PDB file of C-alpha atoms and ligand atoms in Angstrom:
ATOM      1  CA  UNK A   3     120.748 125.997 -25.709  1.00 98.00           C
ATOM      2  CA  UNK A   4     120.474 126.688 -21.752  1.00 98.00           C
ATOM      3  CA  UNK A   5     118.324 124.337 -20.347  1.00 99.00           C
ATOM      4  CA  UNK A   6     116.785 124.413 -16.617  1.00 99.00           C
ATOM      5  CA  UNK A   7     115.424 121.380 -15.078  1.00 99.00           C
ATOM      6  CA  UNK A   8     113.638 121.207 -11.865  1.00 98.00           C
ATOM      7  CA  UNK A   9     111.232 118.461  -9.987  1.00 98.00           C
ATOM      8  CA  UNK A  10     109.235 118.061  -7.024  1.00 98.00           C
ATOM      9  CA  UNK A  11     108.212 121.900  -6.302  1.00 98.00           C
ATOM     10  CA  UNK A  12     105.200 120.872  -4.520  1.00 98.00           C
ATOM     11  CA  UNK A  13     104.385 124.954  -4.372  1.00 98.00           C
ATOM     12  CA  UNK A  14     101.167 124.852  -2.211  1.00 98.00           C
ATOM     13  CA  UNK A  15     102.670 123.110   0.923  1.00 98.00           C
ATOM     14  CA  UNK A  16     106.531 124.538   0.422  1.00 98.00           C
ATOM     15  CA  UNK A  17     104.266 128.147   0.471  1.00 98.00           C
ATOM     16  CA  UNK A  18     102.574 127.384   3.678  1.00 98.00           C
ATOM     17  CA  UNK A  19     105.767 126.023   5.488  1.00 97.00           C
ATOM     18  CA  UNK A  20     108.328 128.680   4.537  1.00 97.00           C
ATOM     19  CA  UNK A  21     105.681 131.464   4.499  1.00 97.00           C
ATOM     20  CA  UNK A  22     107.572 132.781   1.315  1.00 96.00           C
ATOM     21  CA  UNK A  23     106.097 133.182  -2.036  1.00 97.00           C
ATOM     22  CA  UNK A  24     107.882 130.077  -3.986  1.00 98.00           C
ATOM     23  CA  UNK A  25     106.671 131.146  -7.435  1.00 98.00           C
ATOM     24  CA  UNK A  26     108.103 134.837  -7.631  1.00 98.00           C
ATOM     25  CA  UNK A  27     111.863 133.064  -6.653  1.00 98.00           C
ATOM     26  CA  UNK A  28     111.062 130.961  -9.391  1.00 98.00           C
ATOM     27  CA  UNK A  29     110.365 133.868 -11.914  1.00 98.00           C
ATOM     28  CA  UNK A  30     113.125 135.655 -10.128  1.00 98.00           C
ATOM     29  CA  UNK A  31     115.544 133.099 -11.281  1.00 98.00           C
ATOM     30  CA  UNK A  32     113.987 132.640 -14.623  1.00 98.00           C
ATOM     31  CA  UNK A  33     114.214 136.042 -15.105  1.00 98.00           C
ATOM     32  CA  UNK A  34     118.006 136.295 -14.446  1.00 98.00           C
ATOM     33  CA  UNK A  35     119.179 132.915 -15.987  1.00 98.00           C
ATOM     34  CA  UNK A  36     116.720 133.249 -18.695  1.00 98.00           C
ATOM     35  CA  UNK A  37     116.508 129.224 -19.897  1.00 98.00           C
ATOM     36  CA  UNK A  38     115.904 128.913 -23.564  1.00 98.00           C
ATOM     37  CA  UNK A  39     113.593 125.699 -22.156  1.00 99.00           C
ATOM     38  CA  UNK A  40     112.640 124.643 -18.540  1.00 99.00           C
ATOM     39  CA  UNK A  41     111.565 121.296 -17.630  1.00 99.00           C
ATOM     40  CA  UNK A  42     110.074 120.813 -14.811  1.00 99.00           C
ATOM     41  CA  UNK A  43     109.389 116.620 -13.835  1.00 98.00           C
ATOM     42  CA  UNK A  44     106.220 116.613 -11.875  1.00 98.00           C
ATOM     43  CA  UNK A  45     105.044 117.205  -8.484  1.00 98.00           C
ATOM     44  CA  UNK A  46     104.276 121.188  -9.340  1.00 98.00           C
ATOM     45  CA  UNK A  47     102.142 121.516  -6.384  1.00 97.00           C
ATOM     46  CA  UNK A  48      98.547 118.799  -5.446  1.00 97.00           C
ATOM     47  CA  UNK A  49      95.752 118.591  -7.802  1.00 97.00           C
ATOM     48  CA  UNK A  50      95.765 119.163 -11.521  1.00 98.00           C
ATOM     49  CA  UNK A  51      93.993 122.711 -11.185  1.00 98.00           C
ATOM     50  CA  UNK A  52      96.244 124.104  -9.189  1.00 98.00           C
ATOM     51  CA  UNK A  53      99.409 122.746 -11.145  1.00 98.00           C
ATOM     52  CA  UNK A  54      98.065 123.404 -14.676  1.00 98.00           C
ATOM     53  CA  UNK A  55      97.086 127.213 -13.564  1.00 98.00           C
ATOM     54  CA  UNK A  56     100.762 127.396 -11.897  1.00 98.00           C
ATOM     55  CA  UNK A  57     101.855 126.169 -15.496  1.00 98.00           C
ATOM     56  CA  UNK A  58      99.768 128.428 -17.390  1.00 98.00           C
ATOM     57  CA  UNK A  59     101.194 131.253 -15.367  1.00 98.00           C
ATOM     58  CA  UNK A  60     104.476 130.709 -15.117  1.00 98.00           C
ATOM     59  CA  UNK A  61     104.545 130.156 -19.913  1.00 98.00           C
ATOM     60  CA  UNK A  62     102.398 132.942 -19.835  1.00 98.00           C
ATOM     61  CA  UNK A  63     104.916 135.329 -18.146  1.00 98.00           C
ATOM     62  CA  UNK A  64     108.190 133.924 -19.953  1.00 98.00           C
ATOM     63  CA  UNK A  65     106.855 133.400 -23.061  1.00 98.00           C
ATOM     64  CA  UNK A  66     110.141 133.300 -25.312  1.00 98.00           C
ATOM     65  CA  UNK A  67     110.626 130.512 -22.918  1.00 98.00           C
ATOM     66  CA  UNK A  68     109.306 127.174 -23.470  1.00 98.00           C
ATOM     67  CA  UNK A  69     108.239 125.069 -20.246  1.00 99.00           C
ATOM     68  CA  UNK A  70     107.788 121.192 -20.466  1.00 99.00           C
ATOM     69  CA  UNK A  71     106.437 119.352 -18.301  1.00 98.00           C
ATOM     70  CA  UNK A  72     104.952 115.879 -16.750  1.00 99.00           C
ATOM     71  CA  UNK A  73     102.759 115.235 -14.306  1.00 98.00           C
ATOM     72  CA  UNK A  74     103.586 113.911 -10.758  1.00 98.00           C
ATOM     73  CA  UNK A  75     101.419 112.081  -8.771  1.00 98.00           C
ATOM     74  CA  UNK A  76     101.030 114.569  -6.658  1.00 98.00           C
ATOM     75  CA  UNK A  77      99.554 116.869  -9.784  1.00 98.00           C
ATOM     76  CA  UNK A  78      96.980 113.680 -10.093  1.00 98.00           C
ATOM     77  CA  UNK A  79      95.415 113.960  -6.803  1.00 98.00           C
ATOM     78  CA  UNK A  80      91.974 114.052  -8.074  1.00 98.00           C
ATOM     79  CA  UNK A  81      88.917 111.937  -7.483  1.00 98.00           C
ATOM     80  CA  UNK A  82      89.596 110.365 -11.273  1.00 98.00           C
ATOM     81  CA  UNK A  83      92.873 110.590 -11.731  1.00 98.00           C
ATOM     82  CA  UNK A  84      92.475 109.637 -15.350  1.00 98.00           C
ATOM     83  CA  UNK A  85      90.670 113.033 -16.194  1.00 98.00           C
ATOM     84  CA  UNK A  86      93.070 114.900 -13.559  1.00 98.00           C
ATOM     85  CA  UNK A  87      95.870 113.527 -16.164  1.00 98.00           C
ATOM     86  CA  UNK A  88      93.707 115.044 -19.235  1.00 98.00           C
ATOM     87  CA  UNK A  89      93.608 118.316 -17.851  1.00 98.00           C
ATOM     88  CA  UNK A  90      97.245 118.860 -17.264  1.00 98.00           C
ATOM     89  CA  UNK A  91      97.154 117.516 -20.943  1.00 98.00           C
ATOM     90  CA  UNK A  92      95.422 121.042 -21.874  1.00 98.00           C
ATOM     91  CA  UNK A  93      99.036 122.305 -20.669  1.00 98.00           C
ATOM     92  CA  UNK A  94     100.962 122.591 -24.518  1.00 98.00           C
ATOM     93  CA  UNK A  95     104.142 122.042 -22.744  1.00 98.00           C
ATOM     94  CA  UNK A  96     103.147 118.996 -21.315  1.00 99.00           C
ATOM     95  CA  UNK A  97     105.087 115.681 -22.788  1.00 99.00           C
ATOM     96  CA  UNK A  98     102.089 113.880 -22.472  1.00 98.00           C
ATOM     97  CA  UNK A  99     100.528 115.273 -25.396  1.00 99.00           C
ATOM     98  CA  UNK A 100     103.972 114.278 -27.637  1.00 98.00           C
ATOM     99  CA  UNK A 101     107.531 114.724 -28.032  1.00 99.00           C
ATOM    100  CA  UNK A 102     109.241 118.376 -28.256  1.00 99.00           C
ATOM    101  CA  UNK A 103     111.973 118.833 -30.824  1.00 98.00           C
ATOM    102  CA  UNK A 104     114.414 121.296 -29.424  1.00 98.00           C
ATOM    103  CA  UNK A 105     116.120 121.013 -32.701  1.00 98.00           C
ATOM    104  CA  UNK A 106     117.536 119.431 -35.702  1.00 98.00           C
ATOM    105  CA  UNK A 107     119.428 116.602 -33.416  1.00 98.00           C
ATOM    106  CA  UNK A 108     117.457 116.921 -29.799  1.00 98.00           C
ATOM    107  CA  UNK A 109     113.857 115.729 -28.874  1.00 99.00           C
ATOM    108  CA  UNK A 110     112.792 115.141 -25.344  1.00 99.00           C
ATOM    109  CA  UNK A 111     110.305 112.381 -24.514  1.00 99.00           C
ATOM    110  CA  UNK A 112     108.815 111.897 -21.469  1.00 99.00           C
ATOM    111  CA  UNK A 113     105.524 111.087 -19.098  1.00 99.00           C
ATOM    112  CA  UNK A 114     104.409 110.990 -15.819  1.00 98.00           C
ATOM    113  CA  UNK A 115     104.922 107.619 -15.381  1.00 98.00           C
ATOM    114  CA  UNK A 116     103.754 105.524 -12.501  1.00 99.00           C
ATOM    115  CA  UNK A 117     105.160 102.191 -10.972  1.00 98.00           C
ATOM    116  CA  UNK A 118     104.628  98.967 -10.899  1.00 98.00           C
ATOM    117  CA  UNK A 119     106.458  97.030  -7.525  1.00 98.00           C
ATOM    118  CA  UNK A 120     109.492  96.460  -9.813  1.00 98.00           C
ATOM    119  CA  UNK A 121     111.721  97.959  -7.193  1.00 98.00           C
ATOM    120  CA  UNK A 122     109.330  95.891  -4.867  1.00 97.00           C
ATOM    121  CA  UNK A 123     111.117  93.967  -1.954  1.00 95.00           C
ATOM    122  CA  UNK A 124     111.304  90.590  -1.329  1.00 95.00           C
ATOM    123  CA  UNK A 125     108.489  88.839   0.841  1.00 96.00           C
ATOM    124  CA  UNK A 126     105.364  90.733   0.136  1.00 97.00           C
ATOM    125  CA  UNK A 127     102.574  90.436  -2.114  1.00 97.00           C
ATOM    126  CA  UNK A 128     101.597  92.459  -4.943  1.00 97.00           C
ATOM    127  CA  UNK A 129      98.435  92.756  -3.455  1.00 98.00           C
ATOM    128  CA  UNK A 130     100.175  94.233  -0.011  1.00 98.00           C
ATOM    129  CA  UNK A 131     101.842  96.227  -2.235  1.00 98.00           C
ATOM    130  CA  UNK A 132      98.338  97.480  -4.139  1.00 98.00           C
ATOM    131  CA  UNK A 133      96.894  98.122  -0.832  1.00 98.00           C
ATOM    132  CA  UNK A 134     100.368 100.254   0.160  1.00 98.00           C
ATOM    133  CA  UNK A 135      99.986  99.620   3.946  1.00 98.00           C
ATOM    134  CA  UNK A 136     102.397  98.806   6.381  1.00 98.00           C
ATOM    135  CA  UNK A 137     102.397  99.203  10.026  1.00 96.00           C
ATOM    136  CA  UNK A 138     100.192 101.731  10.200  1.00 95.00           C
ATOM    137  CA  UNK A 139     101.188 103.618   7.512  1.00 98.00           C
ATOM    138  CA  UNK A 140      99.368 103.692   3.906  1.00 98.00           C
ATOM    139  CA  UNK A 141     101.344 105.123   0.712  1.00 98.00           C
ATOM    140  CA  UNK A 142      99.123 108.379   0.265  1.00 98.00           C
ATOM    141  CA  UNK A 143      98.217 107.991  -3.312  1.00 98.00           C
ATOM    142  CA  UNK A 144      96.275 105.160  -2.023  1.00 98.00           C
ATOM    143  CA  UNK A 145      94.033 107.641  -0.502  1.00 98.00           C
ATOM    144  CA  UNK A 146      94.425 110.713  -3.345  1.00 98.00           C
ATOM    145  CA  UNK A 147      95.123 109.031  -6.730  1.00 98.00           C
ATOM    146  CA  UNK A 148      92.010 107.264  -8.364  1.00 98.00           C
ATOM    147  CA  UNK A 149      93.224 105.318 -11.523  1.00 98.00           C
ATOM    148  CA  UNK A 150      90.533 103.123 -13.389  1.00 98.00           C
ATOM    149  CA  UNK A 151      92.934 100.307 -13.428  1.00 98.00           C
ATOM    150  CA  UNK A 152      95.579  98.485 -11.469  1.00 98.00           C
ATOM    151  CA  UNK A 153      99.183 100.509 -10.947  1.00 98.00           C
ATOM    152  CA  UNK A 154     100.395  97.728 -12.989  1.00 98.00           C
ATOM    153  CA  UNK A 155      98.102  98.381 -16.029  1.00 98.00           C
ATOM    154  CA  UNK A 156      98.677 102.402 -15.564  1.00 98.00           C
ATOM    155  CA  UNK A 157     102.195 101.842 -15.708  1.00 98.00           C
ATOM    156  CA  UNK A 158     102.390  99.450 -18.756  1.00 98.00           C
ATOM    157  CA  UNK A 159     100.047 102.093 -20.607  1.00 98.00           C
ATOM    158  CA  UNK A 160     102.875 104.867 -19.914  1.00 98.00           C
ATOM    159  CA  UNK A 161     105.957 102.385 -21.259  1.00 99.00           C
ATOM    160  CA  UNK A 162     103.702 101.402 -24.474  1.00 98.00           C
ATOM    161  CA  UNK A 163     102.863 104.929 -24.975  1.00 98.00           C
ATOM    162  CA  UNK A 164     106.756 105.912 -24.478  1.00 99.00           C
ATOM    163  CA  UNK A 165     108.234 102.667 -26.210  1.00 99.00           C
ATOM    164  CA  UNK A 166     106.110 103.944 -29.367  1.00 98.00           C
ATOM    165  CA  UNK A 167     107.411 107.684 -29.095  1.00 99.00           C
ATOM    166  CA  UNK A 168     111.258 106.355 -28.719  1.00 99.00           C
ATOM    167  CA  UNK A 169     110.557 103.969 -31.660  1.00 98.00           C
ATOM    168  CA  UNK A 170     109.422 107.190 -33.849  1.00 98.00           C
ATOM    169  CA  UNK A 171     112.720 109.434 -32.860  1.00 98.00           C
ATOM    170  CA  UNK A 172     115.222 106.784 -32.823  1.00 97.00           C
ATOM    171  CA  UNK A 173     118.550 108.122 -34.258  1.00 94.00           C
ATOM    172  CA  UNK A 174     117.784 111.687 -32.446  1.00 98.00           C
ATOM    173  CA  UNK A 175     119.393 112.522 -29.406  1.00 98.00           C
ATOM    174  CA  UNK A 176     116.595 111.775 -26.860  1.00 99.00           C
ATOM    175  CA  UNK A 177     116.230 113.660 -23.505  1.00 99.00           C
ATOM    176  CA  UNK A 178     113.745 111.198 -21.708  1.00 99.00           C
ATOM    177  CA  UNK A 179     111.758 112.645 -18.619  1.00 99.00           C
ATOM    178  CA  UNK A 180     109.506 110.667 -16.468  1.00 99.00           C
ATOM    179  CA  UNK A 181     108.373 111.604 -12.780  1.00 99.00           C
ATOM    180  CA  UNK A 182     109.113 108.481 -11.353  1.00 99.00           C
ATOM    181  CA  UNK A 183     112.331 106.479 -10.713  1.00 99.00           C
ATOM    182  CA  UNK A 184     113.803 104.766 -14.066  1.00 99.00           C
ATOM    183  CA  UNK A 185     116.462 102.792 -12.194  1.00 98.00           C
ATOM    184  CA  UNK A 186     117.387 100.645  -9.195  1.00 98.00           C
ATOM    185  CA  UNK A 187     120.658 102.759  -8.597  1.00 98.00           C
ATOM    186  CA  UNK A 188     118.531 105.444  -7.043  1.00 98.00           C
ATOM    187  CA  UNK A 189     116.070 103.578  -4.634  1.00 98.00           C
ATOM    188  CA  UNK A 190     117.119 103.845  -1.316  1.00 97.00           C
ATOM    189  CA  UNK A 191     117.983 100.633   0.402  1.00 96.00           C
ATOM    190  CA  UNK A 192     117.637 100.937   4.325  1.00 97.00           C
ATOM    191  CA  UNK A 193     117.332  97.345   4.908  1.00 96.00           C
ATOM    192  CA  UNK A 194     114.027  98.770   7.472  1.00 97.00           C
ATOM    193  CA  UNK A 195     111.008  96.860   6.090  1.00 96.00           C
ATOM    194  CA  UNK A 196     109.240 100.037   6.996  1.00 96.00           C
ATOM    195  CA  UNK A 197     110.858 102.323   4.515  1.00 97.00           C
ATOM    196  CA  UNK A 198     111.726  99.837   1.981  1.00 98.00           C
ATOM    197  CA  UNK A 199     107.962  98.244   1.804  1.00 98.00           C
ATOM    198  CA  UNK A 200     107.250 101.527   0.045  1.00 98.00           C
ATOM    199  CA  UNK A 201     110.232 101.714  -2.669  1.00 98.00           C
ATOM    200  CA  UNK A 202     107.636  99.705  -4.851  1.00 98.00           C
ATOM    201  CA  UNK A 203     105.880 102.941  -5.176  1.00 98.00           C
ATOM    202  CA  UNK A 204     108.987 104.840  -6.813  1.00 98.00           C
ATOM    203  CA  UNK A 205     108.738 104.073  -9.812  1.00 98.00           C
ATOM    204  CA  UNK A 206     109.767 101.146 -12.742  1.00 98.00           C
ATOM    205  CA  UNK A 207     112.996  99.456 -13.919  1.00 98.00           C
ATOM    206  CA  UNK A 208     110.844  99.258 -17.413  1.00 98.00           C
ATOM    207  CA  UNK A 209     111.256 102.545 -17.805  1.00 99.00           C
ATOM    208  CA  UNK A 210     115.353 102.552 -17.585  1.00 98.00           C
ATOM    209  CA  UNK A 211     115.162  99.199 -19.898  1.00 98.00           C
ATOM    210  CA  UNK A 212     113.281 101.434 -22.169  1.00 98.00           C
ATOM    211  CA  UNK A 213     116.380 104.290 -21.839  1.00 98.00           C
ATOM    212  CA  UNK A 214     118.882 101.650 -22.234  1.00 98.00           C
ATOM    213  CA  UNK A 215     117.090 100.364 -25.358  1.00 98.00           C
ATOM    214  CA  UNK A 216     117.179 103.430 -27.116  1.00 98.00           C
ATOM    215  CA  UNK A 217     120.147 105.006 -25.936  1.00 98.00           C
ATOM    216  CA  UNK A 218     118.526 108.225 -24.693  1.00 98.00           C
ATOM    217  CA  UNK A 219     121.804 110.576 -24.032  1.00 98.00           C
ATOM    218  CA  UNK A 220     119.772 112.550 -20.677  1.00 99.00           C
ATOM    219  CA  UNK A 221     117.181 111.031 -18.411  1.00 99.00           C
ATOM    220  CA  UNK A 222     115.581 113.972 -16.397  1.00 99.00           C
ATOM    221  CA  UNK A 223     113.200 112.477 -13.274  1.00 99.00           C
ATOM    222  CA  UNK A 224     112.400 113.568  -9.659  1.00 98.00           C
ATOM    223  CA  UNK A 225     109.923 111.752  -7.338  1.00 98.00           C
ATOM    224  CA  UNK A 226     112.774 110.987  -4.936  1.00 98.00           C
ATOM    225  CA  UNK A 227     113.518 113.951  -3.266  1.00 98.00           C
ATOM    226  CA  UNK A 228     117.541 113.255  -3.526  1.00 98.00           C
ATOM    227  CA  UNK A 229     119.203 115.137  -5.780  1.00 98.00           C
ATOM    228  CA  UNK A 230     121.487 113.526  -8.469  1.00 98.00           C
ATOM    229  CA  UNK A 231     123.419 114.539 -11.325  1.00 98.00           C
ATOM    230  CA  UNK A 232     125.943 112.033 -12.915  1.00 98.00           C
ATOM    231  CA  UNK A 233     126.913 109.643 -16.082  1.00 98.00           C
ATOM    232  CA  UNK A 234     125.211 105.798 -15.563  1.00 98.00           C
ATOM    233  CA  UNK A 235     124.964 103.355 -17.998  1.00 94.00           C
ATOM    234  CA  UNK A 236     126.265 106.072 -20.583  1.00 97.00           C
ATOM    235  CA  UNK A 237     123.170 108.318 -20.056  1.00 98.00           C
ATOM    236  CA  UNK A 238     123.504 111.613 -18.128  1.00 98.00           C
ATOM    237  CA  UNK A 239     121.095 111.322 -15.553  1.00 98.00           C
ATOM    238  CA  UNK A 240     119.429 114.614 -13.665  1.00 98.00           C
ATOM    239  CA  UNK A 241     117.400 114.098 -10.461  1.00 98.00           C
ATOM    240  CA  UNK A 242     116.642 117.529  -9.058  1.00 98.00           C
ATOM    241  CA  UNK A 243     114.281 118.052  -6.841  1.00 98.00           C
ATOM    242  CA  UNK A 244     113.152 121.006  -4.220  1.00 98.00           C
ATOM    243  CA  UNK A 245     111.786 118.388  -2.244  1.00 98.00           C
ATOM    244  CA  UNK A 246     109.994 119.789   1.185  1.00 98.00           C
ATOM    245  CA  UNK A 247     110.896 122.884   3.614  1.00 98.00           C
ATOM    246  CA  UNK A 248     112.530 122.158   6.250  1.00 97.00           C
ATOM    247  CA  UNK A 249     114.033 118.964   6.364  1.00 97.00           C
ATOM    248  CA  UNK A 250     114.744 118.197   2.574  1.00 98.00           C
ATOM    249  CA  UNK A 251     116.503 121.483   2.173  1.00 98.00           C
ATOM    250  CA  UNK A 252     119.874 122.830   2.495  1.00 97.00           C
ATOM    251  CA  UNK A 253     118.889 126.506   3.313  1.00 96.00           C
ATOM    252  CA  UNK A 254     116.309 128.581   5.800  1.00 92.00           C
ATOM    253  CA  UNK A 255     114.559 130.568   2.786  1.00 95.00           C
ATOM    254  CA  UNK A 256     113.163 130.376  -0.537  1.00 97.00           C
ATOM    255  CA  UNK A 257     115.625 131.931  -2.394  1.00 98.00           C
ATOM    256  CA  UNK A 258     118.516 130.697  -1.370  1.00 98.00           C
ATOM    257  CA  UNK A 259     117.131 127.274  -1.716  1.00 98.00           C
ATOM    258  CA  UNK A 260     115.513 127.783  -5.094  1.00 98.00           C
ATOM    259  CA  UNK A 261     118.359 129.674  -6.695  1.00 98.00           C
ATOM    260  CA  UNK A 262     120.942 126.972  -5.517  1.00 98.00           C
ATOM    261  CA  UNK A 263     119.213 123.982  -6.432  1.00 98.00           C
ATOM    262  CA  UNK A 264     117.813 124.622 -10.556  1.00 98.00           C
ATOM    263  CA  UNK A 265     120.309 122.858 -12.507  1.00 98.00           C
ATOM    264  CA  UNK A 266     121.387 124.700 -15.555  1.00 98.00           C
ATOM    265  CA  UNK A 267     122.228 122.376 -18.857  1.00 98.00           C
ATOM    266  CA  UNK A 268     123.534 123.050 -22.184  1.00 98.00           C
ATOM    267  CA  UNK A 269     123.188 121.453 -25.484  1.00 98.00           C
TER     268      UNK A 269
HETATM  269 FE1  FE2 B 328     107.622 114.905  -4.722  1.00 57.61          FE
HETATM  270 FE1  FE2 B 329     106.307 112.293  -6.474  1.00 57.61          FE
END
């Protein structure tokens, strides 16, 4: 079974920096790789509208093909982010709404997930990092995500709703997908206070705990717009994101970019 997997699209402002129509390279590829499933881990473009009509689009043109998906926090940029996350939940491929057999021996798992300062440096607050401001900088899902609760209560609700899904497959071979960073291997260190203040927003070393637990075999996340593919701790681990025209990219145009980056797997 060919499986694509893809993160951090973020289709709307890729679109208006390129001036090339991101979506029809994506069906271009899709239509000559032809995936059996694509997963795509968040970040599909800002605002759940916009990402669950992308969605809806894109299954509704392949429809032998079966897209998963979970939200980003991009795709939560809503005024209440808790009913921005229950719209994308309208989405059937979205792994919010339960695990996906692929068959007899694979399931994938997965959730937007959220963080919760675990990858947090030394000498601040949590409260300094709840406020997300340094310098003059402030994290922008201060500004464009609205959860009812703290980011340490989202993110708890994510790994109880997870830890419960894991518990239910155990024994499967478990593909586990979350937007945000699982483990400290892949947080960027640059010893400036000024990039590292904000590594508490990538994510949660719960959620690799959770991996290591129950010996998921893949772990599919983006967020980080570094692309990895490798074997740690025994699980194959895919980061691939598009990440942002021009700097994050290896190529001038759409195409190129898009067609070298999907990452084909095979079960
Ligand atoms: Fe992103
Ligand atoms: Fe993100």
């Amino acid at each position: 079974m060919k499986i694509a997997v893809l993160s951090d699209i973020h289709e709307g402002l890729n679109r208006k920096n390129t001036g090339m129509d991101i979506v029809s390279q994506l069906k271009k590829w899709i239509e000559i790789n032809s995936p059996e499933v694509f997963i795509i881990s968040g970040d599909m473009t800002a605002g759940p509208k916009k990402s669950l009509n992308l969605l809806n689009h894109l299954q509704e043109e392949f429809t032998k093909m079966k897209l998963l998906f979970v939200h980003g926090n991009h795709d939560i940029y809503h005024g209440d982010s808790k009913s921005a996350y229950d719209m994308l939940l309208e989405f059937p491929g979205n792994l919010g709404n339960g695990p996906v057999e692929l068959n007899d021996s694979w399931v994938v798992i997965g959730d937007g997930g959220w963080y919760d300062y675990t990858f947090g440096i030394e000498g601040y607050t949590e409260e300094q990092f709840s406020v997300g401001t340094f310098n003059d900088f402030t994290w922008p899902d201060k500004a464009n995500a609205h959860w009812p609760s703290s980011d340490q209560c989202e993110t708890k609700r994510y790994l109880e709703k997870l830890e419960g899904w894991l518990k239910d497959f155990q024994g499967k071979k478990i593909i586990m997908v979350t937007h945000v960073v699982p483990f400290p291997r892949y947080i960027q260190v640059k010893n400036e206070p000024s990039w590292d203040f904000f590594n508490a927003m990538m994510g949660s070393k719960r959620f690799g705990e959770l991996a290591d637990k129950y010996q998921v075999k893949k772990y599919i996340f983006g967020h980080i717009h570094t692309r990895y593919h490798e074997h740690y701790n025994g699980i194959e681990i895919i980061c691939n994101p598009l990440g942002y025209y021009p700097h994050e990219w290896n190529s001038a145009n759409a195409k190129e970019e898009i067609f070298s980056t999907i990452k084909l797997i095979e079960i």
